């Protein structure tokens, strides 16, 4: 397995809003977890390498990111707005 481990209950996800997709022709599995709280997790699952969440700069303006990252951010924001509607 590429990732193996558990997500602690304190990191709560909305299972009905989380999903996975498999792009067979590309061999890509995408897992999207909808967090109950908007917060940074130190790792994907327990046991994986951790990041220092205090070092994450969440104050940067979208224009400071490259085009691909900007597109990803816009998609995430759009999806979140759709859920709220």
PDB file of C-alpha atoms in Angstrom:
ATOM      1  CA  UNK A   1       0.000   0.000   0.000  1.00  0.00           C
ATOM      2  CA  UNK A   2       1.043   3.575  -0.634  1.00  0.00           C
ATOM      3  CA  UNK A   3      -0.663   4.831   2.527  1.00  0.00           C
ATOM      4  CA  UNK A   4      -1.604   2.649   5.446  1.00  0.00           C
ATOM      5  CA  UNK A   5      -2.937   3.806   8.787  1.00  0.00           C
ATOM      6  CA  UNK A   6      -5.872   5.271  10.601  1.00  0.00           C
ATOM      7  CA  UNK A   7      -7.380   8.721  10.832  1.00  0.00           C
ATOM      8  CA  UNK A   8      -7.794   9.637  14.517  1.00  0.00           C
ATOM      9  CA  UNK A   9     -11.321  10.524  15.624  1.00  0.00           C
ATOM     10  CA  UNK A  10     -10.057  13.978  16.619  1.00  0.00           C
ATOM     11  CA  UNK A  11      -9.439  14.643  12.894  1.00  0.00           C
ATOM     12  CA  UNK A  12     -13.105  13.882  12.065  1.00  0.00           C
ATOM     13  CA  UNK A  13     -14.238  13.602   8.467  1.00  0.00           C
ATOM     14  CA  UNK A  14     -17.729  13.685   6.989  1.00  0.00           C
ATOM     15  CA  UNK A  15     -17.997  10.182   5.508  1.00  0.00           C
ATOM     16  CA  UNK A  16     -21.022  11.036   3.374  1.00  0.00           C
ATOM     17  CA  UNK A  17     -19.113  13.947   1.782  1.00  0.00           C
ATOM     18  CA  UNK A  18     -15.842  12.040   1.311  1.00  0.00           C
ATOM     19  CA  UNK A  19     -15.175   9.983  -1.807  1.00  0.00           C
ATOM     20  CA  UNK A  20     -12.581   8.318  -3.993  1.00  0.00           C
ATOM     21  CA  UNK A  21     -12.075   8.055  -7.731  1.00  0.00           C
ATOM     22  CA  UNK A  22      -9.986   5.608  -9.739  1.00  0.00           C
ATOM     23  CA  UNK A  23      -8.520   6.643 -13.096  1.00  0.00           C
ATOM     24  CA  UNK A  24      -7.733   3.168 -14.383  1.00  0.00           C
ATOM     25  CA  UNK A  25      -6.060   4.309 -17.601  1.00  0.00           C
ATOM     26  CA  UNK A  26      -3.644   6.532 -15.614  1.00  0.00           C
ATOM     27  CA  UNK A  27      -3.329   4.311 -12.543  1.00  0.00           C
ATOM     28  CA  UNK A  28      -4.337   7.190 -10.272  1.00  0.00           C
ATOM     29  CA  UNK A  29      -6.421   6.812  -7.127  1.00  0.00           C
ATOM     30  CA  UNK A  30      -7.684  10.098  -5.676  1.00  0.00           C
ATOM     31  CA  UNK A  31      -9.117  10.172  -2.156  1.00  0.00           C
ATOM     32  CA  UNK A  32     -11.025  13.297  -1.069  1.00  0.00           C
ATOM     33  CA  UNK A  33     -11.760  13.623   2.633  1.00  0.00           C
ATOM     34  CA  UNK A  34     -14.188  16.312   3.755  1.00  0.00           C
ATOM     35  CA  UNK A  35     -13.027  17.542   7.169  1.00  0.00           C
ATOM     36  CA  UNK A  36     -15.588  18.399   9.839  1.00  0.00           C
ATOM     37  CA  UNK A  37     -13.248  21.194  10.985  1.00  0.00           C
ATOM     38  CA  UNK A  38     -11.127  23.358   8.703  1.00  0.00           C
ATOM     39  CA  UNK A  39      -7.730  22.673  10.203  1.00  0.00           C
ATOM     40  CA  UNK A  40      -4.316  21.407   9.128  1.00  0.00           C
ATOM     41  CA  UNK A  41      -3.602  17.749   9.870  1.00  0.00           C
ATOM     42  CA  UNK A  42       0.017  16.914  10.723  1.00  0.00           C
ATOM     43  CA  UNK A  43      -0.086  13.879   8.385  1.00  0.00           C
ATOM     44  CA  UNK A  44      -2.445  12.031   6.077  1.00  0.00           C
ATOM     45  CA  UNK A  45      -2.844   9.159   8.550  1.00  0.00           C
ATOM     46  CA  UNK A  46      -1.227   8.147  11.826  1.00  0.00           C
ATOM     47  CA  UNK A  47       2.218   6.711  11.173  1.00  0.00           C
ATOM     48  CA  UNK A  48       2.964   8.732   8.034  1.00  0.00           C
ATOM     49  CA  UNK A  49       5.621  11.494   8.094  1.00  0.00           C
ATOM     50  CA  UNK A  50       4.331  14.611   9.857  1.00  0.00           C
ATOM     51  CA  UNK A  51       4.650  18.281   8.981  1.00  0.00           C
ATOM     52  CA  UNK A  52       4.899  21.113  11.485  1.00  0.00           C
ATOM     53  CA  UNK A  53       1.455  22.643  11.067  1.00  0.00           C
ATOM     54  CA  UNK A  54       2.657  25.834  12.745  1.00  0.00           C
ATOM     55  CA  UNK A  55       4.872  26.478   9.710  1.00  0.00           C
ATOM     56  CA  UNK A  56       1.993  26.349   7.192  1.00  0.00           C
ATOM     57  CA  UNK A  57       1.451  29.810   5.754  1.00  0.00           C
ATOM     58  CA  UNK A  58      -2.290  30.109   5.250  1.00  0.00           C
ATOM     59  CA  UNK A  59      -2.108  33.890   4.837  1.00  0.00           C
ATOM     60  CA  UNK A  60      -0.652  33.979   1.316  1.00  0.00           C
ATOM     61  CA  UNK A  61      -2.806  35.536  -1.387  1.00  0.00           C
ATOM     62  CA  UNK A  62      -3.899  33.188  -4.158  1.00  0.00           C
ATOM     63  CA  UNK A  63      -1.971  35.232  -6.749  1.00  0.00           C
ATOM     64  CA  UNK A  64       1.290  34.276  -5.034  1.00  0.00           C
ATOM     65  CA  UNK A  65       0.864  30.638  -6.094  1.00  0.00           C
ATOM     66  CA  UNK A  66       1.625  29.065  -9.470  1.00  0.00           C
ATOM     67  CA  UNK A  67      -1.225  28.572 -11.976  1.00  0.00           C
ATOM     68  CA  UNK A  68      -1.800  24.902 -11.117  1.00  0.00           C
ATOM     69  CA  UNK A  69      -2.022  25.613  -7.384  1.00  0.00           C
ATOM     70  CA  UNK A  70      -4.340  28.580  -8.012  1.00  0.00           C
ATOM     71  CA  UNK A  71      -6.653  26.334 -10.050  1.00  0.00           C
ATOM     72  CA  UNK A  72      -6.696  23.737  -7.264  1.00  0.00           C
ATOM     73  CA  UNK A  73      -7.471  26.379  -4.637  1.00  0.00           C
ATOM     74  CA  UNK A  74     -10.277  27.826  -6.764  1.00  0.00           C
ATOM     75  CA  UNK A  75     -11.781  24.354  -7.260  1.00  0.00           C
ATOM     76  CA  UNK A  76     -11.682  23.658  -3.506  1.00  0.00           C
ATOM     77  CA  UNK A  77     -13.311  27.004  -2.714  1.00  0.00           C
ATOM     78  CA  UNK A  78     -15.963  26.421  -5.398  1.00  0.00           C
ATOM     79  CA  UNK A  79     -16.723  22.932  -4.033  1.00  0.00           C
ATOM     80  CA  UNK A  80     -16.997  24.277  -0.481  1.00  0.00           C
ATOM     81  CA  UNK A  81     -19.363  27.029  -1.624  1.00  0.00           C
ATOM     82  CA  UNK A  82     -21.517  24.473  -3.460  1.00  0.00           C
ATOM     83  CA  UNK A  83     -21.821  22.398  -0.252  1.00  0.00           C
ATOM     84  CA  UNK A  84     -22.976  25.446   1.696  1.00  0.00           C
ATOM     85  CA  UNK A  85     -25.655  26.333  -0.876  1.00  0.00           C
TER      86      UNK A  85
END
